């Protein structure tokens, strides 16, 4: 399988009068055709900013992609004009945003919001787009489709709104679907239904998916490949089964250890000690050093590179300094 999207040394920063927040700080990753890549990490590690950078939704002057490349289907998205990017965004690349209630326009009916990309990208007439919008509402498992199409977002539940977001995202048959925490704030039953739906759409269209989450259960169920981020950097990546069976980076080990185990009684759930570093105070050290049980002197003074440490696994950790450097 060839790479559908290839991100190299991406840096996205946010600026204030006195400070620079390096939200994404030298991130490289790949998503191949038909593959599901899960990006995992605590809140604030740069997952959503990476996705917004791909979509061209980082607004200047407050934020800016300052370095790197994002190559999609042979085109560097960072070098395209706004009009060229608009032809790709919502058409070849779609995104399910984290908060459907705030992502949908509260003063437009549901049907109008599904119809918009169909009219803009697929060049359908309003009548044709209306018919297709109703089909999409039914396709995502919502009954009374015509009535729903004439409803406003505040009249629908959170689970229904998330399904509408999926309907909008898949309406033009994208090559890449970015799903940013698609099951956040939904109950467990609805979460399972949403994930099943995404898996079914992916299988039918051979669509690639970038799934952003902090839920390791979702990762185990959905991912082919996993990228673990911490403080704006990739600290580990690998094929999903191997990463779960043998995590290499201490941070990944901590995340997996934090997850409750069914049928195993624990008096107290494990949590990684300490806190994520302040993005305004990042130094040349390993960003995880003050939370790591394996911290060495070099960890406090020098940042490790992402290296091949096992078959189809890479990690940025001084424990593997003899490994082959990642190119």
Short mmCIF file of C-alpha atoms in Angstrom, two decimals:
data_model
loop_
_atom_site.label_atom_id
_atom_site.label_comp_id
_atom_site.label_asym_id
_atom_site.label_seq_id
_atom_site.Cartn_x
_atom_site.Cartn_y
_atom_site.Cartn_z
CA UNK A 1 0.00 0.00 0.00
CA UNK A 2 1.25 3.46 -0.84
CA UNK A 3 1.16 6.50 1.46
CA UNK A 4 -2.01 8.54 1.07
CA UNK A 5 -0.82 11.29 3.37
CA UNK A 6 2.75 11.90 4.49
CA UNK A 7 3.58 14.46 7.18
CA UNK A 8 7.24 15.40 7.57
CA UNK A 9 8.73 17.49 10.41
CA UNK A 10 5.53 19.45 10.98
CA UNK A 11 5.76 22.37 13.39
CA UNK A 12 2.65 24.36 14.30
CA UNK A 13 3.08 27.21 16.78
CA UNK A 14 0.74 29.67 18.47
CA UNK A 15 1.90 33.18 19.24
CA UNK A 16 1.12 35.75 21.92
CA UNK A 17 2.78 39.09 22.63
CA UNK A 18 5.55 37.49 24.68
CA UNK A 19 5.42 33.72 24.23
CA UNK A 20 5.36 30.96 21.60
CA UNK A 21 3.48 27.71 22.24
CA UNK A 22 4.99 24.86 20.22
CA UNK A 23 1.79 22.83 20.02
CA UNK A 24 3.15 20.53 17.30
CA UNK A 25 6.92 20.30 17.43
CA UNK A 26 8.56 18.25 14.65
CA UNK A 27 5.92 15.59 13.97
CA UNK A 28 6.27 13.05 11.15
CA UNK A 29 3.71 10.34 10.38
CA UNK A 30 2.13 8.40 7.51
CA UNK A 31 -1.32 7.09 6.66
CA UNK A 32 -1.45 4.51 3.89
CA UNK A 33 -4.36 3.77 1.57
CA UNK A 34 -7.11 1.83 3.36
CA UNK A 35 -5.33 2.07 6.73
CA UNK A 36 -6.60 3.28 10.11
CA UNK A 37 -3.98 5.17 12.10
CA UNK A 38 -4.83 6.09 15.69
CA UNK A 39 -3.12 9.09 17.29
CA UNK A 40 -3.05 8.68 21.07
CA UNK A 41 -2.04 10.90 23.95
CA UNK A 42 -3.20 13.02 26.86
CA UNK A 43 -5.11 16.25 26.32
CA UNK A 44 -2.84 19.02 25.07
CA UNK A 45 -0.29 16.76 23.37
CA UNK A 46 -0.95 18.16 19.87
CA UNK A 47 -3.30 15.56 18.37
CA UNK A 48 -6.08 17.93 17.32
CA UNK A 49 -3.65 20.65 16.21
CA UNK A 50 -2.01 18.12 13.88
CA UNK A 51 -5.43 17.39 12.36
CA UNK A 52 -6.30 21.08 12.07
CA UNK A 53 -2.96 21.68 10.34
CA UNK A 54 -3.84 19.03 7.75
CA UNK A 55 -7.22 20.66 7.14
CA UNK A 56 -5.69 24.14 6.83
CA UNK A 57 -7.73 25.43 9.76
CA UNK A 58 -4.93 27.06 11.76
CA UNK A 59 -5.82 30.74 11.75
CA UNK A 60 -3.12 33.38 11.45
CA UNK A 61 -1.76 35.50 13.05
CA UNK A 62 -2.53 33.65 16.29
CA UNK A 63 -1.32 30.31 14.96
CA UNK A 64 0.83 29.22 12.06
CA UNK A 65 2.42 26.14 10.50
CA UNK A 66 6.02 27.34 10.67
CA UNK A 67 7.81 24.37 9.12
CA UNK A 68 7.39 20.96 7.52
CA UNK A 69 5.29 19.47 4.75
CA UNK A 70 1.93 17.70 4.47
CA UNK A 71 1.83 15.71 1.24
CA UNK A 72 -1.58 14.36 0.28
CA UNK A 73 -2.00 12.31 -2.87
CA UNK A 74 1.16 13.88 -4.32
CA UNK A 75 0.34 17.49 -3.37
CA UNK A 76 1.89 19.52 -0.53
CA UNK A 77 -1.18 20.96 1.19
CA UNK A 78 0.88 23.73 2.78
CA UNK A 79 1.80 25.11 -0.65
CA UNK A 80 -1.74 25.23 -2.04
CA UNK A 81 -3.76 28.43 -2.31
CA UNK A 82 -6.89 28.82 -0.19
CA UNK A 83 -9.14 28.07 -3.17
CA UNK A 84 -7.14 24.94 -4.08
CA UNK A 85 -7.32 23.75 -0.49
CA UNK A 86 -11.09 24.29 -0.41
CA UNK A 87 -11.53 21.87 -3.32
CA UNK A 88 -9.81 19.17 -1.25
CA UNK A 89 -11.20 19.97 2.21
CA UNK A 90 -14.61 18.39 2.69
CA UNK A 91 -14.22 16.45 -0.54
CA UNK A 92 -11.05 14.32 -0.56
CA UNK A 93 -10.29 14.95 3.13
CA UNK A 94 -13.14 15.20 5.64
CA UNK A 95 -13.14 15.68 9.38
CA UNK A 96 -15.48 14.73 12.19
CA UNK A 97 -14.93 17.39 14.82
CA UNK A 98 -14.76 16.74 18.55
CA UNK A 99 -17.85 18.67 19.64
CA UNK A 100 -20.79 18.24 17.21
CA UNK A 101 -22.98 20.75 19.06
CA UNK A 102 -20.44 23.53 18.58
CA UNK A 103 -19.31 22.34 15.12
CA UNK A 104 -22.74 22.48 13.50
CA UNK A 105 -24.32 25.84 12.67
CA UNK A 106 -27.14 26.37 15.20
CA UNK A 107 -29.23 28.54 12.86
CA UNK A 108 -29.20 26.21 9.84
CA UNK A 109 -31.33 23.09 9.52
CA UNK A 110 -29.61 19.71 9.50
CA UNK A 111 -30.54 19.05 5.88
CA UNK A 112 -28.99 22.32 4.72
CA UNK A 113 -25.71 21.51 6.43
CA UNK A 114 -25.49 18.06 4.81
CA UNK A 115 -26.45 19.51 1.43
CA UNK A 116 -23.73 22.18 1.38
CA UNK A 117 -20.71 19.95 0.53
CA UNK A 118 -22.82 18.04 -2.00
CA UNK A 119 -23.69 21.26 -3.82
CA UNK A 120 -20.17 22.72 -3.60
CA UNK A 121 -18.08 19.63 -4.36
CA UNK A 122 -20.40 17.23 -6.16
CA UNK A 123 -22.18 19.99 -8.13
CA UNK A 124 -25.62 18.59 -7.30
CA UNK A 125 -28.73 20.72 -7.63
CA UNK A 126 -30.56 21.65 -4.44
CA UNK A 127 -33.23 19.06 -5.20
CA UNK A 128 -30.66 16.31 -5.81
CA UNK A 129 -28.69 17.33 -2.72
CA UNK A 130 -31.85 17.19 -0.59
CA UNK A 131 -32.58 13.63 -1.75
CA UNK A 132 -28.98 12.58 -1.07
CA UNK A 133 -29.00 14.27 2.36
CA UNK A 134 -32.05 12.23 3.39
CA UNK A 135 -30.33 9.06 2.13
CA UNK A 136 -27.26 9.89 4.21
CA UNK A 137 -29.34 10.49 7.34
CA UNK A 138 -30.88 7.04 6.87
CA UNK A 139 -27.45 5.58 6.13
CA UNK A 140 -26.11 6.68 9.52
CA UNK A 141 -28.97 4.91 11.26
CA UNK A 142 -31.41 7.74 12.05
CA UNK A 143 -35.12 7.15 11.45
CA UNK A 144 -37.64 9.83 10.36
CA UNK A 145 -34.95 11.16 8.01
CA UNK A 146 -37.11 13.85 6.36
CA UNK A 147 -38.21 15.22 9.72
CA UNK A 148 -34.62 15.22 10.97
CA UNK A 149 -33.48 17.07 7.83
CA UNK A 150 -35.88 19.87 8.74
CA UNK A 151 -34.73 20.02 12.38
CA UNK A 152 -32.17 22.31 13.99
CA UNK A 153 -29.12 20.97 15.88
CA UNK A 154 -30.54 21.85 19.33
CA UNK A 155 -33.47 19.50 18.68
CA UNK A 156 -31.22 16.43 18.40
CA UNK A 157 -29.37 14.39 21.05
CA UNK A 158 -25.58 14.20 21.24
CA UNK A 159 -25.50 10.75 19.64
CA UNK A 160 -27.73 11.88 16.76
CA UNK A 161 -25.57 14.97 16.20
CA UNK A 162 -22.47 12.81 16.02
CA UNK A 163 -24.17 10.68 13.38
CA UNK A 164 -25.04 13.83 11.43
CA UNK A 165 -21.38 14.86 11.60
CA UNK A 166 -20.46 11.47 10.13
CA UNK A 167 -23.07 11.91 7.39
CA UNK A 168 -21.54 15.27 6.44
CA UNK A 169 -18.01 13.85 6.56
CA UNK A 170 -18.74 10.86 4.29
CA UNK A 171 -21.12 12.68 1.94
CA UNK A 172 -18.53 13.23 -0.80
CA UNK A 173 -16.76 9.88 -0.44
CA UNK A 174 -13.46 11.15 1.01
CA UNK A 175 -10.15 9.36 0.57
CA UNK A 176 -9.14 10.32 4.11
CA UNK A 177 -11.44 10.73 7.10
CA UNK A 178 -10.05 12.45 10.20
CA UNK A 179 -12.12 11.63 13.30
CA UNK A 180 -11.25 13.78 16.32
CA UNK A 181 -12.51 12.06 19.49
CA UNK A 182 -15.68 10.86 17.72
CA UNK A 183 -17.05 9.10 20.81
CA UNK A 184 -16.36 11.76 23.45
CA UNK A 185 -19.26 12.41 25.86
CA UNK A 186 -21.35 9.57 24.39
CA UNK A 187 -22.59 6.64 26.45
CA UNK A 188 -20.95 3.25 25.93
CA UNK A 189 -23.71 1.79 23.74
CA UNK A 190 -23.71 4.79 21.40
CA UNK A 191 -19.90 4.75 21.30
CA UNK A 192 -19.95 1.17 20.05
CA UNK A 193 -22.53 2.03 17.39
CA UNK A 194 -20.48 5.00 16.15
CA UNK A 195 -17.30 2.92 15.91
CA UNK A 196 -19.14 0.12 14.09
CA UNK A 197 -20.49 2.68 11.65
CA UNK A 198 -17.05 4.15 10.95
CA UNK A 199 -15.60 0.69 10.45
CA UNK A 200 -18.37 -0.23 8.01
CA UNK A 201 -17.95 2.94 5.92
CA UNK A 202 -14.19 2.42 5.81
CA UNK A 203 -14.58 -1.17 4.64
CA UNK A 204 -17.10 -0.30 1.91
CA UNK A 205 -15.08 2.54 0.37
CA UNK A 206 -11.49 1.48 1.25
CA UNK A 207 -11.23 4.88 2.91
CA UNK A 208 -8.18 5.74 5.04
CA UNK A 209 -8.85 6.99 8.55
CA UNK A 210 -6.92 9.05 11.07
CA UNK A 211 -8.57 8.50 14.44
CA UNK A 212 -7.64 10.83 17.30
CA UNK A 213 -8.41 9.50 20.76
CA UNK A 214 -7.20 9.04 24.32
CA UNK A 215 -9.27 5.86 24.73
CA UNK A 216 -7.03 2.78 24.43
CA UNK A 217 -10.10 0.56 24.07
CA UNK A 218 -11.00 2.44 20.88
CA UNK A 219 -7.41 2.08 19.68
CA UNK A 220 -7.41 -1.69 20.22
CA UNK A 221 -10.70 -2.04 18.36
CA UNK A 222 -10.06 0.27 15.41
CA UNK A 223 -6.34 0.76 14.70
CA UNK A 224 -4.00 -0.85 12.22
CA UNK A 225 -1.15 1.42 13.31
CA UNK A 226 -0.70 3.61 16.39
CA UNK A 227 1.13 6.91 16.87
CA UNK A 228 1.67 8.01 20.49
CA UNK A 229 2.17 11.75 21.03
CA UNK A 230 3.42 13.61 24.08
CA UNK A 231 3.95 17.37 24.46
CA UNK A 232 3.77 18.00 20.70
CA UNK A 233 6.08 15.16 19.67
CA UNK A 234 5.75 11.55 18.52
CA UNK A 235 7.30 9.37 21.24
CA UNK A 236 6.34 5.95 19.89
CA UNK A 237 4.67 4.39 16.88
CA UNK A 238 4.04 0.87 15.68
CA UNK A 239 1.67 -1.81 14.49
CA UNK A 240 -1.21 -2.02 16.96
CA UNK A 241 -0.82 -5.61 18.21
CA UNK A 242 2.93 -5.26 18.75
CA UNK A 243 2.56 -1.93 20.51
CA UNK A 244 -0.04 -3.32 22.93
CA UNK A 245 1.94 -6.51 23.55
CA UNK A 246 5.31 -4.83 23.98
CA UNK A 247 5.20 -1.03 24.43
CA UNK A 248 8.69 0.46 24.28
CA UNK A 249 8.43 4.05 25.52
CA UNK A 250 7.87 4.57 29.27
CA UNK A 251 4.98 6.91 28.48
CA UNK A 252 3.18 4.27 26.37
CA UNK A 253 3.81 1.73 29.11
CA UNK A 254 2.24 4.13 31.61
CA UNK A 255 -0.83 4.70 29.42
CA UNK A 256 -1.43 0.97 29.05
CA UNK A 257 -0.85 0.38 32.77
CA UNK A 258 -3.46 3.07 33.57
CA UNK A 259 -6.25 1.15 31.85
CA UNK A 260 -8.52 -0.96 34.12
CA UNK A 261 -8.43 -4.70 33.49
CA UNK A 262 -11.71 -6.65 33.38
CA UNK A 263 -12.05 -9.31 36.12
CA UNK A 264 -8.95 -8.01 37.88
CA UNK A 265 -9.63 -6.27 41.17
CA UNK A 266 -7.48 -3.23 41.89
CA UNK A 267 -7.56 -1.23 45.12
CA UNK A 268 -6.27 1.80 43.26
CA UNK A 269 -5.96 2.55 39.54
CA UNK A 270 -2.47 3.37 38.34
CA UNK A 271 -1.80 6.91 37.12
CA UNK A 272 1.37 8.31 35.60
CA UNK A 273 3.00 10.54 38.25
CA UNK A 274 3.48 14.25 37.59
CA UNK A 275 1.96 16.43 34.90
CA UNK A 276 2.43 17.22 31.23
CA UNK A 277 5.06 19.99 30.96
CA UNK A 278 3.97 23.58 30.41
CA UNK A 279 4.31 24.21 26.65
CA UNK A 280 5.86 27.59 27.44
CA UNK A 281 8.68 26.00 29.44
CA UNK A 282 9.92 23.27 27.09
CA UNK A 283 13.68 22.73 27.04
CA UNK A 284 16.08 20.52 25.08
CA UNK A 285 15.49 17.65 27.50
CA UNK A 286 13.25 14.64 26.98
CA UNK A 287 9.85 16.14 27.77
CA UNK A 288 8.86 13.04 29.77
CA UNK A 289 12.00 12.89 31.94
CA UNK A 290 10.49 14.24 35.19
CA UNK A 291 7.69 11.64 35.09
CA UNK A 292 9.84 8.67 34.04
CA UNK A 293 11.09 5.92 36.35
CA UNK A 294 14.01 5.24 33.95
CA UNK A 295 15.27 8.84 33.78
CA UNK A 296 19.04 9.18 33.20
CA UNK A 297 21.31 12.24 33.20
CA UNK A 298 21.17 12.52 29.39
CA UNK A 299 17.36 12.64 29.52
CA UNK A 300 17.55 15.96 31.38
CA UNK A 301 19.85 17.63 28.86
CA UNK A 302 19.22 16.17 25.40
CA UNK A 303 16.17 15.19 23.39
CA UNK A 304 16.07 11.63 22.01
CA UNK A 305 15.35 10.99 18.32
CA UNK A 306 12.63 8.65 17.08
CA UNK A 307 14.41 5.35 16.35
CA UNK A 308 13.62 1.88 15.15
CA UNK A 309 13.69 -0.25 18.31
CA UNK A 310 11.92 -3.43 17.18
CA UNK A 311 10.17 -4.86 14.14
CA UNK A 312 7.66 -2.21 12.98
CA UNK A 313 8.11 -0.21 16.19
CA UNK A 314 9.87 3.11 16.81
CA UNK A 315 10.42 5.03 20.02
CA UNK A 316 12.06 8.27 21.11
CA UNK A 317 13.87 7.18 24.25
CA UNK A 318 17.49 7.08 25.42
CA UNK A 319 16.94 3.49 26.58
CA UNK A 320 17.36 2.54 22.91
CA UNK A 321 20.32 4.73 21.98
CA UNK A 322 21.99 1.86 20.13
CA UNK A 323 18.99 1.41 17.81
CA UNK A 324 19.06 2.44 14.19
CA UNK A 325 18.16 6.14 13.80
CA UNK A 326 14.81 6.93 12.23
CA UNK A 327 15.15 8.52 8.79
#
